[in-house]
Amino acid sequence: MLEKFFSKDARNFRPSAIRAFAKWINDPNVISFAGGSPNPETFPAERFAEIAARVLRERRHISLQYGPTRGLPRLCDFVAARCAVQSNEVILTTGSQQALDLIAHTLLDAGDVVAVELPTYIGGTSSFYARSAKLVGVQQDDDGIVPESLAEVARENRPKLLYVIPNFQNPSGRLMSQRRRDQVLEIAREHDFLIIEDDPYGELVYVGGADTTSIKSRDHDGRVLYLGTFSKILAPGVRCGWIAGPQEPVEKFEIAKQAADLCSGMLDQSIIDEYCNSGELPAQIERVRVFYRQKRAVMLDALEQHFSGRAQWTPADGGLFTFLTFNDDIDTAARVERAVANGVAYVPGAPFFVDGSGRNTMRLTFAKEPDERLREGVERLARVFGS
Amino acid sequence: MLEKFFSKDARNFRPSAIRAFAKWINDPNVISFAGGSPNPETFPAERFAEIAARVLRERRHISLQYGPTRGLPRLCDFVAARCAVQSNEVILTTGSQQALDLIAHTLLDAGDVVAVELPTYIGGTSSFYARSAKLVGVQQDDDGIVPESLAEVARENRPKLLYVIPNFQNPSGRLMSQRRRDQVLEIAREHDFLIIEDDPYGELVYVGGADTTSIKSRDHDGRVLYLGTFSKILAPGVRCGWIAGPQEPVEKFEIAKQAADLCSGMLDQSIIDEYCNSGELPAQIERVRVFYRQKRAVMLDALEQHFSGRAQWTPADGGLFTFLTFNDDIDTAARVERAVANGVAYVPGAPFFVDGSGRNTMRLTFAKEPDERLREGVERLARVFGS
């Protein structure tokens, strides 16, 4: 009955196609490779408890009060230093999902084209669809975006933005090579579009020699909006991400954020600020790496054992995911129910492809399950995708 | 240089006209009646410290993890019960500013008309302007919205939404009479628009007999979107507001929120949930009332002493503000600098009026300063606005 009141954007809202799979994540009978959440064992809960109690007791006028829209100044400085930008080039956001939303609101009109990787992150596409943008897919190979494909999309579709996750992409787990990053930036300059460089996983590196140097670091003409987050190296329940970009759009994002939520949680920011400024972050990041490195090894080993010759998968040299590709005739979505009945869950790949391809792919996370269940889960999966 | 990339909405973004006055709020030499923030002395910091430490230590998999977009289920239930609606008619938001933003995104196209009170809350108008909506003012008197003015605006401008703050409005401090609420709803039905009923101050009542019964409570055809928040009765630094409304738009708001920030802070929600469910909220609300009731009395007394015959002001029977109206020839904005030089700050009223009127008004909050400074501040103000 109220439908007639909905905006044009609202008619383009797309509910997350993968949230539907979340319901199995907490069923103990189902081994879940489905979710995309970090593992709570990596959260620095004890230190956060100490810090939270302290900032609440001693600094209630900051931790419990409205704060600056840009974010807690000392934490902005910390983030700016990590990103090698000036403090006035940073805005903290309510998770990096808000960063995507502020950018989409500030830069996109209905019908504007956003180029995205095939596959890409659902949270990114949902923010763009919510502004009635048109999404066009760019081919990816093991080195990341294929430059020829990007150039073609740029010529034919004249995108305003490219959305890219160069480090251990969600969902593909791939690391874009440094040469490709140069090429991507070059094409952006030639065809005059901006780049959203989303980097939630850059610190989660499990192998030597993985070069995660950002596109932003070589951005000399102010074309890159770099997104970071504390969600994977600390915890996502405290909502804190950021945008590092040229001053001019960052000022616009600040006005957009005034209207969006006035300020992000000040208790969350106070806790993270204390934690980071007491110098604990590097050791924490190392703990997180050790934790996932082991899980990744278990899953890759099990895949080798059960899927060798039956599928290809990405090496997951960082991040939380490996991405499997089967023969063309296998439709992974069609087997989800059978898999769950067999006690294992995954996310079919198709929703990550804006062009409707990828039906023979799936995303697996090794973040959640203990080692034994990782092995057992891959074995169950093999039964569902057996010959 | 990047301006050409900005969206049409971004060209309509309006930075808050009152945030500019915030810079004086923390200058100890300036007695501030300017800000709109609640007083940190009312925040239950000690209890929050205990609860935060506990939910972080014992429930990190909830308090530090991603959570449901709708909000922590038990807290949704608590809010639904308070609002006398079903749980599926509630969505928790990152403060009620996000509620305004989700509603604006879901319901407004460029050029759509929103009717707002004269004066009205800046955070509301900023969310509507950010969707390129057209704002039309409706007259207010001491009983709230003037029905004849609303009917005229409805006839001439065909609004899609009416934005209204019936309880102790920001900035006017006024309480809309129950009869007026009936009339407003009737006009909404006749002219088929929706009502955003924003109620941050409804619990902050300082006099007997103030009837704050919501418009929502008599909404039989699903026309009212009711907004509430814990910001004034608990604390705003933990960002938690809500929308209670018909199921259909609430489902759309949920999809909009997936794209906006995935979920609100889970530590914030966990703390508030524990606090509310341990039954502590009623006593806290009573403490907050006692605290502000005293300050209000001091300010009203000082106004009586210094401004009697020189200005009118609203009784502030609840909320955080009284609103002063001077003779037509006084421009309050023109005297801000002189006031600050004399050690007192206020917010000129004009930015709260979408029609450019209200130059002879100002908003004063009694929330921030200790009693002695409240008296002294009004005295300083009287010197600036003296005969």
Short mmCIF file of C-alpha atoms in Angstrom, two decimals, chain B:
data_model
loop_
_atom_site.label_atom_id
_atom_site.label_comp_id
_atom_site.label_asym_id
_atom_site.label_seq_id
_atom_site.Cartn_x
_atom_site.Cartn_y
_atom_site.Cartn_z
CA MET B 1 39.11 19.80 -9.94
CA LEU B 2 37.00 16.81 -8.88
CA GLU B 3 33.83 18.85 -8.77
CA LYS B 4 32.68 17.57 -12.16
CA PHE B 5 32.36 14.11 -10.59
CA PHE B 6 29.88 15.23 -7.93
CA SER B 7 26.31 13.99 -8.02
CA LYS B 8 23.27 16.23 -8.26
CA ASP B 9 22.55 15.40 -4.63
CA ALA B 10 26.04 16.49 -3.64
CA ARG B 11 25.41 19.87 -5.22
CA ASN B 12 22.44 20.17 -2.85
CA PHE B 13 24.34 19.09 0.28
CA ARG B 14 24.10 21.77 2.97
CA PRO B 15 26.67 21.87 5.71
CA SER B 16 25.01 22.36 9.08
CA ALA B 17 24.55 26.06 9.70
CA ILE B 18 24.71 25.51 13.45
CA ARG B 19 27.80 23.29 13.64
CA ALA B 20 29.70 26.53 13.01
CA PHE B 21 28.68 27.66 16.49
CA ALA B 22 30.04 24.51 18.09
CA LYS B 23 33.54 25.94 18.29
CA TRP B 24 32.58 28.08 21.28
CA ILE B 25 31.03 25.24 23.19
CA ASN B 26 34.30 24.13 24.73
CA ASP B 27 35.80 27.53 25.43
CA PRO B 28 35.66 27.84 29.24
CA ASN B 29 35.48 31.62 28.98
CA VAL B 30 32.28 31.43 27.02
CA ILE B 31 29.09 30.36 28.76
CA SER B 32 27.40 28.25 26.17
CA PHE B 33 23.71 28.10 25.50
CA ALA B 34 24.62 27.12 21.96
CA GLY B 35 25.14 23.34 21.64
CA GLY B 36 22.36 20.81 21.49
CA SER B 37 24.13 17.97 23.25
CA PRO B 38 22.92 16.34 26.44
CA ASN B 39 24.95 16.85 29.61
CA PRO B 40 27.56 14.14 30.29
CA GLU B 41 26.62 14.18 33.97
CA THR B 42 23.40 12.43 32.97
CA PHE B 43 25.25 9.55 31.23
CA PRO B 44 25.21 6.26 33.17
CA ALA B 45 28.96 5.91 32.66
CA GLU B 46 29.76 3.75 35.65
CA ARG B 47 27.09 1.16 34.84
CA PHE B 48 28.08 1.26 31.17
CA ALA B 49 31.70 0.60 32.18
CA GLU B 50 30.69 -2.50 34.14
CA ILE B 51 28.39 -3.76 31.40
CA ALA B 52 30.85 -3.01 28.58
CA ALA B 53 33.62 -4.97 30.29
CA ARG B 54 31.24 -7.88 30.81
CA VAL B 55 29.76 -8.06 27.31
CA LEU B 56 33.23 -7.73 25.81
CA ARG B 57 34.70 -10.52 27.97
CA GLU B 58 31.75 -12.90 27.89
CA ARG B 59 30.11 -12.25 24.55
CA ARG B 60 32.75 -11.10 22.11
CA HIS B 61 31.12 -13.22 19.39
CA ILE B 62 28.16 -10.83 19.60
CA SER B 63 29.47 -7.53 20.98
CA LEU B 64 32.47 -7.40 18.62
CA GLN B 65 31.06 -9.24 15.60
CA TYR B 66 28.89 -8.10 12.70
CA GLY B 67 25.25 -8.25 13.69
CA PRO B 68 21.81 -8.26 12.12
CA THR B 69 21.01 -5.20 10.01
CA ARG B 70 17.72 -4.80 11.88
CA GLY B 71 19.51 -4.70 15.22
CA LEU B 72 20.13 -6.98 18.19
CA PRO B 73 16.89 -8.99 18.40
CA ARG B 74 16.28 -8.60 22.14
CA LEU B 75 16.81 -4.85 21.94
CA CYS B 76 14.42 -4.66 18.96
CA ASP B 77 11.85 -6.45 21.11
CA PHE B 78 12.41 -4.02 23.96
CA VAL B 79 11.96 -1.03 21.68
CA ALA B 80 8.90 -2.57 20.01
CA ALA B 81 7.27 -3.11 23.39
CA ARG B 82 7.95 0.50 24.41
CA CYS B 83 6.44 1.72 21.14
CA ALA B 84 3.51 -0.70 21.34
CA VAL B 85 4.30 -2.18 17.92
CA GLN B 86 5.37 -5.61 16.70
CA SER B 87 9.07 -6.47 16.56
CA ASN B 88 8.95 -6.69 12.76
CA GLU B 89 7.83 -3.06 12.70
CA VAL B 90 11.11 -1.87 14.24
CA ILE B 91 14.59 -1.25 12.88
CA LEU B 92 17.45 0.04 15.03
CA THR B 93 19.60 2.74 13.47
CA THR B 94 22.98 4.39 13.99
CA GLY B 95 21.40 7.21 15.95
CA SER B 96 18.15 8.72 14.78
CA GLN B 97 20.06 10.81 12.25
CA GLN B 98 20.48 7.57 10.30
CA ALA B 99 16.74 6.98 10.61
CA LEU B 100 16.16 10.30 8.86
CA ASP B 101 18.68 9.42 6.18
CA LEU B 102 17.22 5.96 5.50
CA ILE B 103 13.74 7.42 5.25
CA ALA B 104 14.91 10.20 2.94
CA HIS B 105 16.74 7.72 0.71
CA THR B 106 13.83 5.30 0.57
CA LEU B 107 11.05 7.82 0.05
CA LEU B 108 12.40 10.94 -1.63
CA ASP B 109 13.20 11.69 -5.24
CA ALA B 110 14.69 14.99 -6.36
CA GLY B 111 12.02 17.68 -6.23
CA ASP B 112 9.70 15.81 -3.86
CA VAL B 113 8.20 18.10 -1.24
CA VAL B 114 8.71 17.70 2.49
CA ALA B 115 6.62 19.87 4.78
CA VAL B 116 8.49 20.93 7.91
CA GLU B 117 7.69 23.09 10.90
CA LEU B 118 8.80 26.70 11.16
CA PRO B 119 11.24 26.35 12.88
CA THR B 120 12.53 22.77 12.63
CA TYR B 121 15.55 20.60 13.39
CA ILE B 122 18.59 21.15 11.14
CA GLY B 123 19.52 17.45 11.07
CA GLY B 124 16.15 16.69 9.55
CA THR B 125 16.40 19.32 6.85
CA SER B 126 19.98 18.29 6.03
CA SER B 127 18.86 14.73 5.29
CA PHE B 128 16.07 15.97 3.03
CA TYR B 129 18.22 18.52 1.20
CA ALA B 130 20.80 15.78 0.65
CA ARG B 131 18.18 14.00 -1.52
CA SER B 132 17.47 17.21 -3.44
CA ALA B 133 14.01 17.47 -1.91
CA LYS B 134 12.07 20.71 -1.76
CA LEU B 135 11.26 21.90 1.76
CA VAL B 136 8.16 23.91 2.55
CA GLY B 137 7.53 25.50 5.93
CA VAL B 138 4.37 25.15 8.01
CA GLN B 139 3.46 27.73 10.66
CA GLN B 140 3.77 26.83 14.32
CA ASP B 141 2.18 28.44 17.34
CA ASP B 142 2.34 27.60 21.03
CA ASP B 143 0.21 24.48 20.48
CA GLY B 144 2.43 23.21 17.68
CA ILE B 145 1.67 23.00 13.96
CA VAL B 146 -1.11 25.31 12.82
CA PRO B 147 -3.63 23.04 11.02
CA GLU B 148 -4.78 25.72 8.57
CA SER B 149 -1.21 26.31 7.49
CA LEU B 150 -0.58 22.60 7.05
CA ALA B 151 -3.77 22.18 5.01
CA GLU B 152 -2.75 25.06 2.79
CA VAL B 153 0.73 23.66 2.22
CA ALA B 154 -0.81 20.25 1.51
CA ARG B 155 -3.16 21.72 -1.09
CA GLU B 156 -0.61 23.90 -2.79
CA ASN B 157 2.54 21.82 -2.59
CA ARG B 158 1.34 18.22 -2.38
CA PRO B 159 4.03 17.05 0.05
CA LYS B 160 5.05 13.40 0.21
CA LEU B 161 6.15 13.74 3.81
CA LEU B 162 5.56 15.89 6.85
CA TYR B 163 8.47 16.05 9.29
CA VAL B 164 7.36 16.92 12.79
CA ILE B 165 8.78 16.88 16.34
CA PRO B 166 5.69 17.04 18.55
CA ASN B 167 7.38 16.73 21.96
CA PHE B 168 9.47 19.66 23.17
CA GLN B 169 10.69 20.40 19.70
CA ASN B 170 14.24 21.23 18.74
CA PRO B 171 14.61 24.18 18.47
CA SER B 172 11.34 25.65 19.74
CA GLY B 173 10.90 23.60 22.92
CA ARG B 174 7.18 23.45 22.17
CA LEU B 175 4.79 20.61 22.98
CA MET B 176 2.15 19.99 20.33
CA SER B 177 -1.31 19.65 21.84
CA GLN B 178 -3.15 16.35 21.51
CA ARG B 179 -5.91 18.00 19.55
CA ARG B 180 -3.41 19.31 17.04
CA ARG B 181 -1.96 15.82 16.66
CA ASP B 182 -5.40 14.53 15.72
CA GLN B 183 -5.78 17.33 13.21
CA VAL B 184 -2.36 16.75 11.69
CA LEU B 185 -3.11 13.07 11.18
CA GLU B 186 -6.47 13.90 9.67
CA ILE B 187 -4.89 16.28 7.17
CA ALA B 188 -2.28 13.65 6.31
CA ARG B 189 -5.07 11.20 5.52
CA GLU B 190 -7.01 13.69 3.50
CA HIS B 191 -4.03 14.74 1.41
CA ASP B 192 -2.35 11.34 1.47
CA PHE B 193 1.11 12.11 2.79
CA LEU B 194 3.24 10.27 5.36
CA ILE B 195 4.35 11.64 8.71
CA ILE B 196 7.82 11.38 10.21
CA GLU B 197 7.24 11.78 13.93
CA ASP B 198 10.64 12.47 15.48
CA ASP B 199 10.63 12.07 19.25
CA PRO B 200 14.03 12.44 20.90
CA TYR B 201 12.72 14.44 23.86
CA GLY B 202 9.43 12.77 24.79
CA GLU B 203 10.84 11.28 28.01
CA LEU B 204 12.38 14.54 29.19
CA VAL B 205 9.29 15.98 30.92
CA TYR B 206 9.63 18.55 33.69
CA VAL B 207 6.04 19.49 34.51
CA GLY B 208 2.92 17.63 35.48
CA GLY B 209 0.16 17.24 32.92
CA ALA B 210 2.30 17.38 29.81
CA ASP B 211 0.65 14.90 27.46
CA THR B 212 3.24 13.40 25.14
CA THR B 213 1.05 10.67 23.65
CA SER B 214 2.42 10.05 20.17
CA ILE B 215 0.74 10.57 16.81
CA LYS B 216 1.90 7.03 16.07
CA SER B 217 -0.37 5.67 18.81
CA ARG B 218 -3.45 6.71 16.81
CA ASP B 219 -2.10 5.74 13.40
CA HIS B 220 -4.58 3.16 12.11
CA ASP B 221 -3.73 3.25 8.42
CA GLY B 222 0.08 2.96 8.63
CA ARG B 223 1.03 6.50 7.81
CA VAL B 224 3.41 7.38 10.63
CA LEU B 225 7.11 6.63 10.86
CA TYR B 226 8.01 7.11 14.51
CA LEU B 227 11.66 7.87 15.39
CA GLY B 228 13.12 7.37 18.82
CA THR B 229 16.61 7.39 20.31
CA PHE B 230 18.58 6.53 23.43
CA SER B 231 20.77 9.60 22.89
CA LYS B 232 19.04 11.88 25.37
CA ILE B 233 18.00 9.37 28.03
CA LEU B 234 21.24 7.37 28.00
CA ALA B 235 24.01 8.86 25.84
CA PRO B 236 24.56 9.83 22.19
CA GLY B 237 28.14 8.52 21.86
CA VAL B 238 26.70 5.03 21.74
CA ARG B 239 24.75 5.48 18.53
CA CYS B 240 21.34 3.89 18.82
CA GLY B 241 18.02 5.14 17.52
CA TRP B 242 15.10 3.42 15.87
CA ILE B 243 12.22 3.64 13.42
CA ALA B 244 8.86 2.13 14.33
CA GLY B 245 6.61 1.97 11.31
CA PRO B 246 4.59 -0.25 9.00
CA GLN B 247 6.30 -3.48 8.01
CA GLU B 248 6.52 -2.65 4.30
CA PRO B 249 8.68 0.48 4.48
CA VAL B 250 10.64 -0.93 7.43
CA GLU B 251 11.71 -3.83 5.19
CA LYS B 252 12.90 -1.29 2.63
CA PHE B 253 14.77 0.64 5.33
CA GLU B 254 16.54 -2.59 6.20
CA ILE B 255 17.81 -2.97 2.64
CA ALA B 256 18.83 0.68 2.60
CA LYS B 257 20.71 0.12 5.85
CA GLN B 258 22.53 -2.94 4.46
CA ALA B 259 23.99 -0.57 1.88
CA ALA B 260 24.44 2.28 4.38
CA ASP B 261 26.47 0.56 7.14
CA LEU B 262 25.58 -3.17 7.23
CA CYS B 263 24.76 -2.98 10.93
CA SER B 264 24.98 -0.50 13.78
CA GLY B 265 27.67 -0.84 16.45
CA MET B 266 27.22 -4.14 18.23
CA LEU B 267 29.07 -3.11 21.38
CA ASP B 268 26.78 -0.09 21.66
CA GLN B 269 23.71 -2.25 21.19
CA SER B 270 24.97 -4.91 23.60
CA ILE B 271 25.51 -2.34 26.34
CA ILE B 272 22.14 -0.67 25.85
CA ASP B 273 20.40 -4.05 25.63
CA GLU B 274 21.88 -5.21 28.93
CA TYR B 275 21.09 -1.92 30.61
CA CYS B 276 17.49 -1.84 29.44
CA ASN B 277 16.79 -5.48 30.12
CA SER B 278 18.10 -5.27 33.65
CA GLY B 279 15.27 -2.81 34.28
CA GLU B 280 17.41 0.24 34.94
CA LEU B 281 15.92 2.58 32.37
CA PRO B 282 12.95 4.01 34.34
CA ALA B 283 15.13 5.13 37.25
CA GLN B 284 17.67 6.59 34.82
CA ILE B 285 14.98 8.56 33.00
CA GLU B 286 13.81 9.93 36.35
CA ARG B 287 17.38 10.99 37.20
CA VAL B 288 17.70 12.76 33.85
CA ARG B 289 14.41 14.59 34.42
CA VAL B 290 15.44 15.75 37.87
CA PHE B 291 18.77 16.94 36.51
CA TYR B 292 17.36 19.07 33.70
CA ARG B 293 14.28 20.20 35.60
CA GLN B 294 16.52 22.13 37.95
CA LYS B 295 18.54 23.73 35.16
CA ARG B 296 15.41 24.68 33.30
CA ALA B 297 14.05 26.40 36.39
CA VAL B 298 17.25 28.39 36.80
CA MET B 299 17.24 29.52 33.20
CA LEU B 300 13.56 30.43 33.10
CA ASP B 301 13.99 32.38 36.32
CA ALA B 302 16.94 34.30 34.92
CA LEU B 303 15.07 35.01 31.69
CA GLU B 304 12.14 36.33 33.70
CA GLN B 305 14.51 38.57 35.59
CA HIS B 306 16.41 39.94 32.60
CA PHE B 307 14.21 39.62 29.55
CA SER B 308 10.72 40.23 30.81
CA GLY B 309 9.08 42.66 28.40
CA ARG B 310 12.02 42.47 26.01
CA ALA B 311 11.39 39.06 24.48
CA GLN B 312 9.04 36.09 24.55
CA TRP B 313 10.29 32.60 25.23
CA THR B 314 8.80 29.13 25.19
CA PRO B 315 8.15 27.39 28.52
CA ALA B 316 10.42 24.37 27.88
CA ASP B 317 8.16 22.01 29.79
CA GLY B 318 10.45 19.30 28.50
CA GLY B 319 13.45 18.77 26.25
CA LEU B 320 16.65 20.78 26.23
CA PHE B 321 15.72 24.14 24.73
CA THR B 322 13.87 27.36 25.14
CA PHE B 323 13.34 29.58 22.12
CA LEU B 324 13.39 33.36 22.33
CA THR B 325 11.62 35.76 20.03
CA PHE B 326 12.59 39.44 20.02
CA ASN B 327 11.05 42.42 18.32
CA ASP B 328 11.16 42.26 14.56
CA ASP B 329 13.98 44.76 14.25
CA ILE B 330 16.48 42.64 16.17
CA ASP B 331 18.72 40.37 14.11
CA THR B 332 20.16 37.79 16.49
CA ALA B 333 22.76 36.53 13.99
CA ALA B 334 24.26 40.00 13.80
CA ARG B 335 24.95 39.97 17.55
CA VAL B 336 26.61 36.57 17.88
CA GLU B 337 30.11 37.98 17.73
CA ARG B 338 29.35 40.63 20.30
CA ALA B 339 27.80 38.00 22.55
CA VAL B 340 30.84 35.75 22.31
CA ALA B 341 33.07 38.71 23.05
CA ASN B 342 30.92 39.20 26.14
CA GLY B 343 31.38 35.56 27.11
CA VAL B 344 28.09 33.98 26.11
CA ALA B 345 27.04 31.92 23.08
CA TYR B 346 23.67 31.03 21.58
CA VAL B 347 22.36 29.79 18.26
CA PRO B 348 20.56 32.38 16.10
CA GLY B 349 17.18 31.09 15.02
CA ALA B 350 17.16 31.81 11.28
CA PRO B 351 18.88 28.55 10.17
CA PHE B 352 15.96 26.62 11.69
CA PHE B 353 13.46 28.33 9.38
CA VAL B 354 13.37 26.97 5.83
CA ASP B 355 11.58 30.08 4.60
CA GLY B 356 14.29 32.50 5.69
CA SER B 357 12.27 33.97 8.53
CA GLY B 358 13.14 33.87 12.23
CA ARG B 359 15.94 36.43 12.17
CA ASN B 360 14.67 37.82 15.48
CA THR B 361 14.83 34.45 17.28
CA MET B 362 17.43 32.40 19.11
CA ARG B 363 17.74 28.95 20.63
CA LEU B 364 19.08 28.55 24.14
CA THR B 365 19.91 25.25 25.78
CA PHE B 366 20.01 24.94 29.54
CA ALA B 367 21.60 21.48 29.31
CA LYS B 368 25.26 22.29 29.54
CA GLU B 369 26.15 24.89 32.13
CA PRO B 370 26.11 24.70 35.94
CA ASP B 371 23.42 26.78 37.66
CA GLU B 372 25.67 29.69 38.51
CA ARG B 373 26.85 30.02 34.93
CA LEU B 374 23.29 29.71 33.65
CA ARG B 375 22.37 32.80 35.66
CA GLU B 376 25.54 34.64 34.73
CA GLY B 377 25.10 33.73 31.05
CA VAL B 378 21.58 35.14 30.88
CA GLU B 379 22.85 38.30 32.52
CA ARG B 380 25.62 38.62 29.91
CA LEU B 381 23.06 37.97 27.20
CA ALA B 382 20.89 40.74 28.57
CA ARG B 383 23.81 43.15 28.26
CA VAL B 384 24.14 42.27 24.56
CA PHE B 385 20.42 42.58 23.94
CA GLY B 386 19.91 45.43 26.35
CA SER B 387 17.88 48.45 25.56
#
